[in-house]
Tab-separated table of N, CA and C in Angstrom:
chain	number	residue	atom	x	y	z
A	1	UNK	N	0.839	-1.185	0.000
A	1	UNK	CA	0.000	0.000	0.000
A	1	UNK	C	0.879	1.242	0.000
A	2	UNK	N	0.312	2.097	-0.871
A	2	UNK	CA	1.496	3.157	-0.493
A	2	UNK	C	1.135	4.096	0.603
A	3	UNK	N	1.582	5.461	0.318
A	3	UNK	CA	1.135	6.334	1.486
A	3	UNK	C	0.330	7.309	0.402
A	4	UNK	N	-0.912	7.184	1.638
A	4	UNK	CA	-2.088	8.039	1.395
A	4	UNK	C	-2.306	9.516	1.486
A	5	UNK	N	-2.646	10.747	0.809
A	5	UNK	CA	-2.371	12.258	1.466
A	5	UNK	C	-4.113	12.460	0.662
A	6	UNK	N	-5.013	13.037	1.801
A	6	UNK	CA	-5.928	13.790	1.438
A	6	UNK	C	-5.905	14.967	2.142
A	7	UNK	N	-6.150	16.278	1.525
A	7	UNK	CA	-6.384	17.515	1.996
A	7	UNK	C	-7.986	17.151	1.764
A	8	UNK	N	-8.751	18.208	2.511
A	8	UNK	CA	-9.890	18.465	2.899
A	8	UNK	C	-10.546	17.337	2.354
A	9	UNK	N	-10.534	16.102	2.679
A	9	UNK	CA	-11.341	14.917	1.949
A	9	UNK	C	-10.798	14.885	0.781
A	10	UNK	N	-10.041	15.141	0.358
A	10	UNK	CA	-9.898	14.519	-1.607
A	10	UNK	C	-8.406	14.140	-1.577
A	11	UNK	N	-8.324	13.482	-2.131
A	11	UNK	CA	-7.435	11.781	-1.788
A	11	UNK	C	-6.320	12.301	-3.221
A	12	UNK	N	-4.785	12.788	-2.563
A	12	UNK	CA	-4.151	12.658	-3.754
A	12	UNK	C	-3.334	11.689	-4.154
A	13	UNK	N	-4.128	10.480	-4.083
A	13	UNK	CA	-3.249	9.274	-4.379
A	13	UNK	C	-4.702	8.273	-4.818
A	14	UNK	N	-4.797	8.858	-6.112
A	14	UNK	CA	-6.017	7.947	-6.925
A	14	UNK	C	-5.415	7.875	-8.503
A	15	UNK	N	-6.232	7.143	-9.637
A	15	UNK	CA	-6.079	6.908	-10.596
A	15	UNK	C	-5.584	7.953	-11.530
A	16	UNK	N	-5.803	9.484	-11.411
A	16	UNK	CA	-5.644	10.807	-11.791
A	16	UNK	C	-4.969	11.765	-11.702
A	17	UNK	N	-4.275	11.374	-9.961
A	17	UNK	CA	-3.603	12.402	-9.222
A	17	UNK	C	-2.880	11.101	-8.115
A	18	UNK	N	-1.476	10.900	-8.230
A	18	UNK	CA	-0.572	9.883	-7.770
A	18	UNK	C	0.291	10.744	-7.584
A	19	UNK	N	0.541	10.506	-6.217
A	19	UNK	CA	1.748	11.388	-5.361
A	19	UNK	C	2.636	10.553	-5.060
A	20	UNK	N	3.843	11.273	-5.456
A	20	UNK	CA	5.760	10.107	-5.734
A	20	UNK	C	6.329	10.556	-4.437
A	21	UNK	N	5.935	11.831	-3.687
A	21	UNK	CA	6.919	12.298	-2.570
A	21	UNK	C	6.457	12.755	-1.503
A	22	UNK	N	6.482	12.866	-0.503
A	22	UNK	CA	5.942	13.350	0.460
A	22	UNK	C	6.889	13.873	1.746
A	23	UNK	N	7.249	15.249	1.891
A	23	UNK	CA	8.616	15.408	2.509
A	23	UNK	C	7.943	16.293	4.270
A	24	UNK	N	7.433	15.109	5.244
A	24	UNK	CA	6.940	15.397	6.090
A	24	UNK	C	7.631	14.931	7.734
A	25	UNK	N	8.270	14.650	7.755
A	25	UNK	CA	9.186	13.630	8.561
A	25	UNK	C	10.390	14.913	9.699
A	26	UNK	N	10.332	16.043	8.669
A	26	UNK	CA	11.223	16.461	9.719
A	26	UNK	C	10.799	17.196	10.689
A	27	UNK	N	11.597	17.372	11.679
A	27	UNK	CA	10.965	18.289	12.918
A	27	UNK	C	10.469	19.499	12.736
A	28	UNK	N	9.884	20.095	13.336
A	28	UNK	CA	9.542	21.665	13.304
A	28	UNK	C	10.549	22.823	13.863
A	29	UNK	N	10.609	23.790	13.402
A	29	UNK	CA	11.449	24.669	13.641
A	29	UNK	C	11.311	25.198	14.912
A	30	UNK	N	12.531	25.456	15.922
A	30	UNK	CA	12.605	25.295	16.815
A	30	UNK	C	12.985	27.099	17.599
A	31	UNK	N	12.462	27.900	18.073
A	31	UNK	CA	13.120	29.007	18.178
A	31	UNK	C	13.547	29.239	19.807
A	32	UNK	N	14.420	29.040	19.871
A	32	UNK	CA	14.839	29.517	21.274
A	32	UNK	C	14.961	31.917	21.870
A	33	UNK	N	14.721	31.750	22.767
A	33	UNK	CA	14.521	32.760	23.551
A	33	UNK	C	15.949	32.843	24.204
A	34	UNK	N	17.024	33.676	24.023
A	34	UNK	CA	18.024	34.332	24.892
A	34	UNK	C	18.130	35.568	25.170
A	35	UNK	N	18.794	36.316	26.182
A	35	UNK	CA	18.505	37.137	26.902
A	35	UNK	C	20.029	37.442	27.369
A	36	UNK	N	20.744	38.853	26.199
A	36	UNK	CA	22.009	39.013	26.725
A	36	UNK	C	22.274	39.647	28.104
A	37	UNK	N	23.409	39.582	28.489
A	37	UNK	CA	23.016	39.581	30.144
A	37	UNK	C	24.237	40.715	29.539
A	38	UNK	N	23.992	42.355	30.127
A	38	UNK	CA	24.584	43.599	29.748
A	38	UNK	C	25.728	43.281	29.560
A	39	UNK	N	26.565	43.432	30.262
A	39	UNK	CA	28.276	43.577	28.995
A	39	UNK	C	28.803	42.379	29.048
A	40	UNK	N	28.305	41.494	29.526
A	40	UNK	CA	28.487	39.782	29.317
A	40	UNK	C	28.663	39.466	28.212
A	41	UNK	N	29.618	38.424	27.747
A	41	UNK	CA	29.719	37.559	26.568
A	41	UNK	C	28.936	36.424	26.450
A	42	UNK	N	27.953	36.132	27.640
A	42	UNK	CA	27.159	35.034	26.989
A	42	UNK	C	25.318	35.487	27.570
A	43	UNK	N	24.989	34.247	26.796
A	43	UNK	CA	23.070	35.019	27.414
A	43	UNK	C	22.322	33.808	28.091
A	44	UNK	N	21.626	34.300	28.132
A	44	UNK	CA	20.671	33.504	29.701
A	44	UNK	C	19.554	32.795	28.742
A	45	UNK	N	19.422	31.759	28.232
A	45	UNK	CA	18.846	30.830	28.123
A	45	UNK	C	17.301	31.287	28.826
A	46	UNK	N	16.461	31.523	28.509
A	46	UNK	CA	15.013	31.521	29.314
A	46	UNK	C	13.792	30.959	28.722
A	47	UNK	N	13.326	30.630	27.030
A	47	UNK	CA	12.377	29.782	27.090
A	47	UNK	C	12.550	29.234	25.212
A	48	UNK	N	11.571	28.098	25.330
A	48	UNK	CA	11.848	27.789	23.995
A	48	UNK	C	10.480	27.428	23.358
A	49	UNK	N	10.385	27.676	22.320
A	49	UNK	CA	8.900	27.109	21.675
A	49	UNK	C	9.406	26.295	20.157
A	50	UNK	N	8.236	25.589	19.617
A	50	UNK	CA	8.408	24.955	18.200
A	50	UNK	C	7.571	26.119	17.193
A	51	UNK	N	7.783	26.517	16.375
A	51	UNK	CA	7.666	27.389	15.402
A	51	UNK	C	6.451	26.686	14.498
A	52	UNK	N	6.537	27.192	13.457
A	52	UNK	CA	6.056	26.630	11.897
A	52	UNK	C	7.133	25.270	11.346
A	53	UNK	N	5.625	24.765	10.560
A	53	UNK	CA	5.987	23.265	9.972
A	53	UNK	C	5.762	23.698	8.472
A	54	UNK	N	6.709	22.912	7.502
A	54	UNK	CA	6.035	22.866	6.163
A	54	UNK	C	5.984	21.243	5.809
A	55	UNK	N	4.849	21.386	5.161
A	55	UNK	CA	4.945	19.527	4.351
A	55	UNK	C	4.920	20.082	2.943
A	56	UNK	N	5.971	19.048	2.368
A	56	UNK	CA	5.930	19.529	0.468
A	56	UNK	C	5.214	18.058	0.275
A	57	UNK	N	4.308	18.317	-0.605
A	57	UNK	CA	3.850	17.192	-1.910
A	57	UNK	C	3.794	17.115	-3.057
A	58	UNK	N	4.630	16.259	-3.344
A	58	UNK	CA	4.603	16.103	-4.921
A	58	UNK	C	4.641	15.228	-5.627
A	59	UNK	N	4.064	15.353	-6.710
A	59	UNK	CA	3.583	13.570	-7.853
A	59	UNK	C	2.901	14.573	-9.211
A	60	UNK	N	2.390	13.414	-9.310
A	60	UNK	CA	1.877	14.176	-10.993
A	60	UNK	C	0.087	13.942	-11.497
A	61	UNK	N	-0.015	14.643	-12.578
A	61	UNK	CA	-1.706	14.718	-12.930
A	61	UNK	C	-1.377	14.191	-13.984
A	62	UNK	N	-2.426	13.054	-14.306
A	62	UNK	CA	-2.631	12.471	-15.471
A	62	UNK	C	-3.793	12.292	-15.604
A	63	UNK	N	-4.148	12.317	-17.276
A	63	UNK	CA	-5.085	12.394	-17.952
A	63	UNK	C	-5.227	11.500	-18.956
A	64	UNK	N	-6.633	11.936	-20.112
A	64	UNK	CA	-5.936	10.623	-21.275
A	64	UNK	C	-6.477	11.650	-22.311
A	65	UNK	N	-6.830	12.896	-22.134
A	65	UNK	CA	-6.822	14.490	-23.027
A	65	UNK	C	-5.977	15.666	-22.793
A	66	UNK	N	-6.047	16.180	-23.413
A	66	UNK	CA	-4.809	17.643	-23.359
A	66	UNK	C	-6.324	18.749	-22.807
A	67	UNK	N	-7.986	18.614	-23.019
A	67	UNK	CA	-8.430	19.395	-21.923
A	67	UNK	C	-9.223	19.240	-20.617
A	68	UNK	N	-8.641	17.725	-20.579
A	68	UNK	CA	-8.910	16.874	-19.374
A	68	UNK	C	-7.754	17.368	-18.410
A	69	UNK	N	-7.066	17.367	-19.040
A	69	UNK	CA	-5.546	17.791	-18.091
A	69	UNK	C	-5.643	19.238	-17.476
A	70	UNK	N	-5.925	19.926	-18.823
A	70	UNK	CA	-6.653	21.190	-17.895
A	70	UNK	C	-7.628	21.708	-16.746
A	71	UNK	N	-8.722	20.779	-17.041
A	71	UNK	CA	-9.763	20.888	-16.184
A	71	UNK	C	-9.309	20.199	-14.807
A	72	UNK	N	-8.143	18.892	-14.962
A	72	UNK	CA	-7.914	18.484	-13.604
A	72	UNK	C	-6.644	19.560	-12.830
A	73	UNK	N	-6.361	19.709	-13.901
A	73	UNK	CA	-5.143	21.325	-13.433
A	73	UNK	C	-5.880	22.558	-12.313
A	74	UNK	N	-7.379	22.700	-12.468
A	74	UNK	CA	-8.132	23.666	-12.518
A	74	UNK	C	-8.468	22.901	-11.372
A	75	UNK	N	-9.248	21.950	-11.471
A	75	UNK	CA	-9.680	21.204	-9.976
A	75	UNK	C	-8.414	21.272	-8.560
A	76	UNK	N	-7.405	20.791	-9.561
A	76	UNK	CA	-6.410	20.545	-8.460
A	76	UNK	C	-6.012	22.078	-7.936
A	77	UNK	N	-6.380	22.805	-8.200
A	77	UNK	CA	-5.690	24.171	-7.621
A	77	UNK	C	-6.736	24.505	-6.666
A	78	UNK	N	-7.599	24.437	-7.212
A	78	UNK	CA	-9.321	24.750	-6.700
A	78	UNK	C	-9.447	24.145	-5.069
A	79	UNK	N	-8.580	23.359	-5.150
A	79	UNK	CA	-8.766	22.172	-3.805
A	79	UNK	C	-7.731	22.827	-3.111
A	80	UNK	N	-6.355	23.300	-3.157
A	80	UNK	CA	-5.046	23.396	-2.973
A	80	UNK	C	-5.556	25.044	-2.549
A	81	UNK	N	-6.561	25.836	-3.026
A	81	UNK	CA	-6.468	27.048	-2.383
A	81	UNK	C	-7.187	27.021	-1.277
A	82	UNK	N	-7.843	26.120	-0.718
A	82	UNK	CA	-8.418	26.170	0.385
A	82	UNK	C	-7.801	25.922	1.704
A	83	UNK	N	-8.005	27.170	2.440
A	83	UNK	CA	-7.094	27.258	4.185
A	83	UNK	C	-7.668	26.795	5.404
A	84	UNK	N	-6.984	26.027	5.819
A	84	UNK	CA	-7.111	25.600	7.087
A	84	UNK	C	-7.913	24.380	7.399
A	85	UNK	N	-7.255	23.383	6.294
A	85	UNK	CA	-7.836	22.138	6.104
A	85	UNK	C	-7.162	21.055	6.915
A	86	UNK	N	-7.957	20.025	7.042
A	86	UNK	CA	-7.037	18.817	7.202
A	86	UNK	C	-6.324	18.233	6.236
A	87	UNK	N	-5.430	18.342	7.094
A	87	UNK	CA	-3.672	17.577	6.029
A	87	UNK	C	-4.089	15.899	6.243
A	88	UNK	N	-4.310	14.838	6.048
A	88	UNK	CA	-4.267	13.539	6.421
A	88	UNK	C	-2.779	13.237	5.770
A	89	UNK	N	-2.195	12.397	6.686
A	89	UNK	CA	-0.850	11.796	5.603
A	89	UNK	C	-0.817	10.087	6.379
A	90	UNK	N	-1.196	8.813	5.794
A	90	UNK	CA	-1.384	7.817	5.975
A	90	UNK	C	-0.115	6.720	5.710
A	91	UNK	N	0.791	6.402	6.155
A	91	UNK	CA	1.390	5.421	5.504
A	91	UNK	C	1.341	4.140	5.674
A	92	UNK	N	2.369	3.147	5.550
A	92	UNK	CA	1.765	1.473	5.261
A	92	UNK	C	1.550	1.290	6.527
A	93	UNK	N	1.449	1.566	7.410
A	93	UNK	CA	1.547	0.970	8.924
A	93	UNK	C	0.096	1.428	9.116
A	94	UNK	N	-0.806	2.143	8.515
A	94	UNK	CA	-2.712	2.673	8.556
A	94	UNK	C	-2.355	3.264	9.690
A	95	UNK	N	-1.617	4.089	10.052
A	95	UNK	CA	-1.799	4.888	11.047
A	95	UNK	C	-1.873	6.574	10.358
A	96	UNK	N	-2.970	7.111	10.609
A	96	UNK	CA	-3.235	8.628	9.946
A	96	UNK	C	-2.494	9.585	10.637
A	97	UNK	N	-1.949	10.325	10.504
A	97	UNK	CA	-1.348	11.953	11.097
A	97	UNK	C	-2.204	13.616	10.477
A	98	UNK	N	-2.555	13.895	11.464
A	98	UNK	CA	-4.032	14.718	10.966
A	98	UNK	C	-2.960	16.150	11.285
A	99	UNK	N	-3.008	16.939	10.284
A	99	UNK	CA	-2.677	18.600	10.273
A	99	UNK	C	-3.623	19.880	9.862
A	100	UNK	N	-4.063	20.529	10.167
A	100	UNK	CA	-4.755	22.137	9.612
A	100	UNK	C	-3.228	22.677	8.918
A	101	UNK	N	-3.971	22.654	7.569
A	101	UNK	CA	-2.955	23.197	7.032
A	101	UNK	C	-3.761	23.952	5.802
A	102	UNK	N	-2.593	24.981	5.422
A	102	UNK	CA	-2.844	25.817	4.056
A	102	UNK	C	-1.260	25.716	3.029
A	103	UNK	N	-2.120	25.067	1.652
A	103	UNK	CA	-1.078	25.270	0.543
A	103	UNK	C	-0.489	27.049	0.575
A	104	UNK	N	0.632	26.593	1.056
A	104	UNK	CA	1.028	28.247	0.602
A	104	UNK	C	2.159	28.542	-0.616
A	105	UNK	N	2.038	27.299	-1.468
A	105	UNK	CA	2.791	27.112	-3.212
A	105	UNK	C	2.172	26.154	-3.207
A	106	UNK	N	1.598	26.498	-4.631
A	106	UNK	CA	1.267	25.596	-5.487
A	106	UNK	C	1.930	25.708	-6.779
A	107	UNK	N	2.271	24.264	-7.434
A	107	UNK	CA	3.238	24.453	-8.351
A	107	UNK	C	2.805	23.675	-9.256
A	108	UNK	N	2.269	23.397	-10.481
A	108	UNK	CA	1.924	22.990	-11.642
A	108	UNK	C	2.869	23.036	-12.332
A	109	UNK	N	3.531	21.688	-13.266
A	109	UNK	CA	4.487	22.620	-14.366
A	109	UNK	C	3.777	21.229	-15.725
A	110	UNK	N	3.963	21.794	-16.612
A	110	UNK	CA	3.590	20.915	-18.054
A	110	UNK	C	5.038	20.788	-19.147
A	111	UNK	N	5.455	19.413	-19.242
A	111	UNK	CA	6.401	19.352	-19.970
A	111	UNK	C	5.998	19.156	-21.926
A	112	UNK	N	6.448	19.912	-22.266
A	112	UNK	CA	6.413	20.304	-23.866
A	112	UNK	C	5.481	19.131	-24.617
A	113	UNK	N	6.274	17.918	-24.189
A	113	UNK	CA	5.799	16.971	-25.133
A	113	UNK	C	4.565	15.538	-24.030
A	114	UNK	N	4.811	16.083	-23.101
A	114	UNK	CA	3.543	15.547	-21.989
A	114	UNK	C	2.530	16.732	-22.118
A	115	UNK	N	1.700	16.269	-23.135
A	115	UNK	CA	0.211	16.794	-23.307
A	115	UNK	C	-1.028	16.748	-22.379
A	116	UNK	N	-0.249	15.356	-21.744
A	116	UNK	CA	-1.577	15.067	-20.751
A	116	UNK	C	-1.056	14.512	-19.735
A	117	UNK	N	0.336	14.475	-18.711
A	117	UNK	CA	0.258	14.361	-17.453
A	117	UNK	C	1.013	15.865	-17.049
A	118	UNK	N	0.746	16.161	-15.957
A	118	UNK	CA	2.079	17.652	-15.074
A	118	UNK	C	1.998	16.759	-14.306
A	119	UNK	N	3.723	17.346	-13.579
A	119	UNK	CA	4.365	17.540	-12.383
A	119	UNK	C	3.512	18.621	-11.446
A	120	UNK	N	3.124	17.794	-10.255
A	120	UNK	CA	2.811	19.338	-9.278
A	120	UNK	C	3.676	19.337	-7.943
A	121	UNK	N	3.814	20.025	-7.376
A	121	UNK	CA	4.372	20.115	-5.952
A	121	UNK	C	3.861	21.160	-5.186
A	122	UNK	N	3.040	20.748	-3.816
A	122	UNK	CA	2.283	21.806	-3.110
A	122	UNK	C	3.078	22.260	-1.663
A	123	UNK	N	3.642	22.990	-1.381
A	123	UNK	CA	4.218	23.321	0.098
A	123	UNK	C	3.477	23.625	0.935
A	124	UNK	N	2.682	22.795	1.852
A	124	UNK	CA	1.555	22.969	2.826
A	124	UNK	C	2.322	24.077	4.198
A	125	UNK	N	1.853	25.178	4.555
A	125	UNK	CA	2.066	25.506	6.139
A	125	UNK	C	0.842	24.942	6.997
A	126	UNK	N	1.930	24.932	8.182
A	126	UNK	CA	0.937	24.934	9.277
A	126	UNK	C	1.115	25.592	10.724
A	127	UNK	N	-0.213	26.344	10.843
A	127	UNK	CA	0.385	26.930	12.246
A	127	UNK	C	0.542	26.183	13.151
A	128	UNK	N	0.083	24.861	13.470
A	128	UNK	CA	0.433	24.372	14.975
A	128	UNK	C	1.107	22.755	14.097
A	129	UNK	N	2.539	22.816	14.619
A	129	UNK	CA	3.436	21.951	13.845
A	129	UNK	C	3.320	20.847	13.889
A	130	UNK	N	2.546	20.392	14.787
A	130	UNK	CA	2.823	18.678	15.691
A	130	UNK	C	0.780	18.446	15.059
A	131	UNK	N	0.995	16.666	14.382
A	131	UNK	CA	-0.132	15.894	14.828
A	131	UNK	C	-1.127	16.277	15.222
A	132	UNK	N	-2.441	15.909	14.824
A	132	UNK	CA	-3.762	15.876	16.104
A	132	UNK	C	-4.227	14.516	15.762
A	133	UNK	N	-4.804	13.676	16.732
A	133	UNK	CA	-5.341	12.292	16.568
A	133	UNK	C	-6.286	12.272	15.721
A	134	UNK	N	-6.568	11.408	15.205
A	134	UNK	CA	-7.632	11.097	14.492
A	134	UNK	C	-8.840	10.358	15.000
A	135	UNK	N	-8.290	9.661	15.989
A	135	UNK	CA	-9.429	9.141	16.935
A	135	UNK	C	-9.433	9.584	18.154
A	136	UNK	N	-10.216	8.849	19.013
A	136	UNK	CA	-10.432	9.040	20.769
A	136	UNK	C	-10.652	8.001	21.292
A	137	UNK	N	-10.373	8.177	22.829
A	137	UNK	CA	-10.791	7.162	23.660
A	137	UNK	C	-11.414	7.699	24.664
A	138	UNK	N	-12.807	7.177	24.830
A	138	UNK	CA	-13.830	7.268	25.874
A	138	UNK	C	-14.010	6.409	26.621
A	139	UNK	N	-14.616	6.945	28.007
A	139	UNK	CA	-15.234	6.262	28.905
A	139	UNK	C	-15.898	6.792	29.890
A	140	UNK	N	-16.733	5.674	30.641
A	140	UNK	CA	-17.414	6.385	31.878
A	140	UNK	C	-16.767	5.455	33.281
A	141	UNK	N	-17.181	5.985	34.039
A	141	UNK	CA	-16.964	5.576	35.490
A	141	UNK	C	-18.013	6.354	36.304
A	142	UNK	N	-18.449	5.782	37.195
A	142	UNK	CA	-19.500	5.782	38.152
A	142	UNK	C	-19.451	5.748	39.500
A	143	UNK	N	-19.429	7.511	39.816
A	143	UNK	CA	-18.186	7.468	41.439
A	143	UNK	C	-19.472	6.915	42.644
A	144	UNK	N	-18.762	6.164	43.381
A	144	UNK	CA	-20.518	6.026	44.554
A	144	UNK	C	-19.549	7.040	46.006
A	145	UNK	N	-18.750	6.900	45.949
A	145	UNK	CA	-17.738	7.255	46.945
A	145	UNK	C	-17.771	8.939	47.404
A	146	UNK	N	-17.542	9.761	48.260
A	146	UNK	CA	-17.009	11.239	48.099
A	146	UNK	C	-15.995	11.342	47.056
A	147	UNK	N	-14.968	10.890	47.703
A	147	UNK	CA	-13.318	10.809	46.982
A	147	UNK	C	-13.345	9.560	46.417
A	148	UNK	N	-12.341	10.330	45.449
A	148	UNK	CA	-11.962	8.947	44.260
A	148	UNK	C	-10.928	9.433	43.616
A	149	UNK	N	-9.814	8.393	43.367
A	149	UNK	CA	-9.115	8.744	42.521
A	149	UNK	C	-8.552	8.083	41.044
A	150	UNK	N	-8.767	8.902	40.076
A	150	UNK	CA	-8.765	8.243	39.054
A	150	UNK	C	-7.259	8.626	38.340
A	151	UNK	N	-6.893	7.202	37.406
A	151	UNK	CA	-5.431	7.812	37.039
A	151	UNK	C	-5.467	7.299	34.999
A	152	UNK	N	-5.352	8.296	34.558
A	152	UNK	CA	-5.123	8.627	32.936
A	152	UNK	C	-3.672	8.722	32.399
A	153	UNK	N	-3.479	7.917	31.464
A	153	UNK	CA	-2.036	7.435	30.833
A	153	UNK	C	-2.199	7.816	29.731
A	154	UNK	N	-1.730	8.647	28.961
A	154	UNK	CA	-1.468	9.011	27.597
A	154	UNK	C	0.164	9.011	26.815
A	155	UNK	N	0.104	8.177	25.686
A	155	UNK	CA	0.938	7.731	25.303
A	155	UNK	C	1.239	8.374	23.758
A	156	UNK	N	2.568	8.697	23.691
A	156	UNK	CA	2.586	9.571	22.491
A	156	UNK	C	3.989	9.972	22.123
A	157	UNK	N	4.742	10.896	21.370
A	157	UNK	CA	5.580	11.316	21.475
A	157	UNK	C	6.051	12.836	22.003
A	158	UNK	N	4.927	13.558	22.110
A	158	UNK	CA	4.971	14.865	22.455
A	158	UNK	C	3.614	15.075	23.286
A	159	UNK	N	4.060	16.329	24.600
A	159	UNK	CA	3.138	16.229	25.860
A	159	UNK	C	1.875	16.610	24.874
A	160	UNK	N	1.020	15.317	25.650
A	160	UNK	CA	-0.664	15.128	25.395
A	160	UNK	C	-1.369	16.343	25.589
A	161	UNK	N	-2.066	16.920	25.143
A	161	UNK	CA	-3.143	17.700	25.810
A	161	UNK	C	-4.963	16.927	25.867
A	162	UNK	N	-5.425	16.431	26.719
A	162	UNK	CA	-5.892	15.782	26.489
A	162	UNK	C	-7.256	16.416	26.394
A	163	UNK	N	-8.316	15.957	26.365
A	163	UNK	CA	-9.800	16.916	27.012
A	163	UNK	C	-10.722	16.014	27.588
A	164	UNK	N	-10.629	16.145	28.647
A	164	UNK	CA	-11.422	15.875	29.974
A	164	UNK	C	-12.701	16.251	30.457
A	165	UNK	N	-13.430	15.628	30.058
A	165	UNK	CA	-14.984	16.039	30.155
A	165	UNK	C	-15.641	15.609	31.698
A	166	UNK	N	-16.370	16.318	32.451
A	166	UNK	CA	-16.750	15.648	33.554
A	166	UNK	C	-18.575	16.112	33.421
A	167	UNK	N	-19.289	14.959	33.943
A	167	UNK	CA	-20.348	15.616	34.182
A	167	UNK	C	-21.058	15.461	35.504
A	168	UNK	N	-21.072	16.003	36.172
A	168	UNK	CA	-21.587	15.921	37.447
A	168	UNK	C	-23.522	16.160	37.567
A	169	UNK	N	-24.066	14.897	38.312
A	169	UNK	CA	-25.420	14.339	38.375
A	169	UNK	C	-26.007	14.345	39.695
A	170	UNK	N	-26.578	14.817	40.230
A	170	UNK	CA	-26.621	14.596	41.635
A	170	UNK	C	-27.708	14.656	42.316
């Protein structure tokens, strides 16, 4: 199976639109906070955050007309200008990685004597760099007690934020 990429629901890895690259793997940019300390030669370290992410995609449009190619040229941009979508990026292991993202290049190119497939390559941003799940895990529990204590394990590579719903019945 290869690896799967749909922006906002539309799947660029079908009979029409087959994606060869997908350059998503590296970390996010990292900006540290220093703080020169007055006529000192070195600075004070005080906080750090992760920046902006880009994902590039790229593969090609094929057709079996020269204004089929156009019209999917036209679709494919049509899809690619829309902000603040879900990024899906799937690979062989069926595990999804979900992003809000906006194409901020889009790149079409048509070679002379390819009438009917292009090269495209889209450079997705995103403001918040890291993953969101694609699924959840629920449950209930049923306190009879005053006190209780309950204990939640979240497993991942970067701190969970989780959301914790309570409803109190009484």
């Amino acid at each position: 199976m290869a690896t799967n990429v749909t922006f906002d629901s539309i799947s660029f890895q079908r009979t029409e639109i087959v994606t060869t690259n997908i350059i998503d793997l590296q970390a996010p940019d990292r900006t540290l906070n220093l703080n020169k300390r007055g006529r000192d030669d070195f600075s004070v370290f005080t906080s750090e955050f992760f920046d902006n992410k880009a994902i590039r995609v790229e593969g090609f449009l094929t057709t079996t007309t020269v204004s089929g190619l156009r019209g999917l040229v036209d679709d494919f941009k049509q899809v690619c200008s829309r902000t603040q979508k879900n990024l899906d990026i799937t690979r062989d292991d069926n595990v999804t990685r979900r992003y809000v993202a906006t194409a901020s290049n889009i790149d079409v190119v048509t070679e002379r004597a390819e009438t009917t497939q292009a090269r495209f390559s889209v450079d997705f941003s995103l403001a918040d760099p890291f993953a969101s799940a694609t699924a959840s895990v629920s449950g209930s529990r049923t306190q009879t007690t005053p006190y209780e204590t309950q204990f939640i394990t979240v497993s991942g590579t970067y701190p969970a934020r989780p959301v914790i719903r309570m409803d109190v019945i009484s």
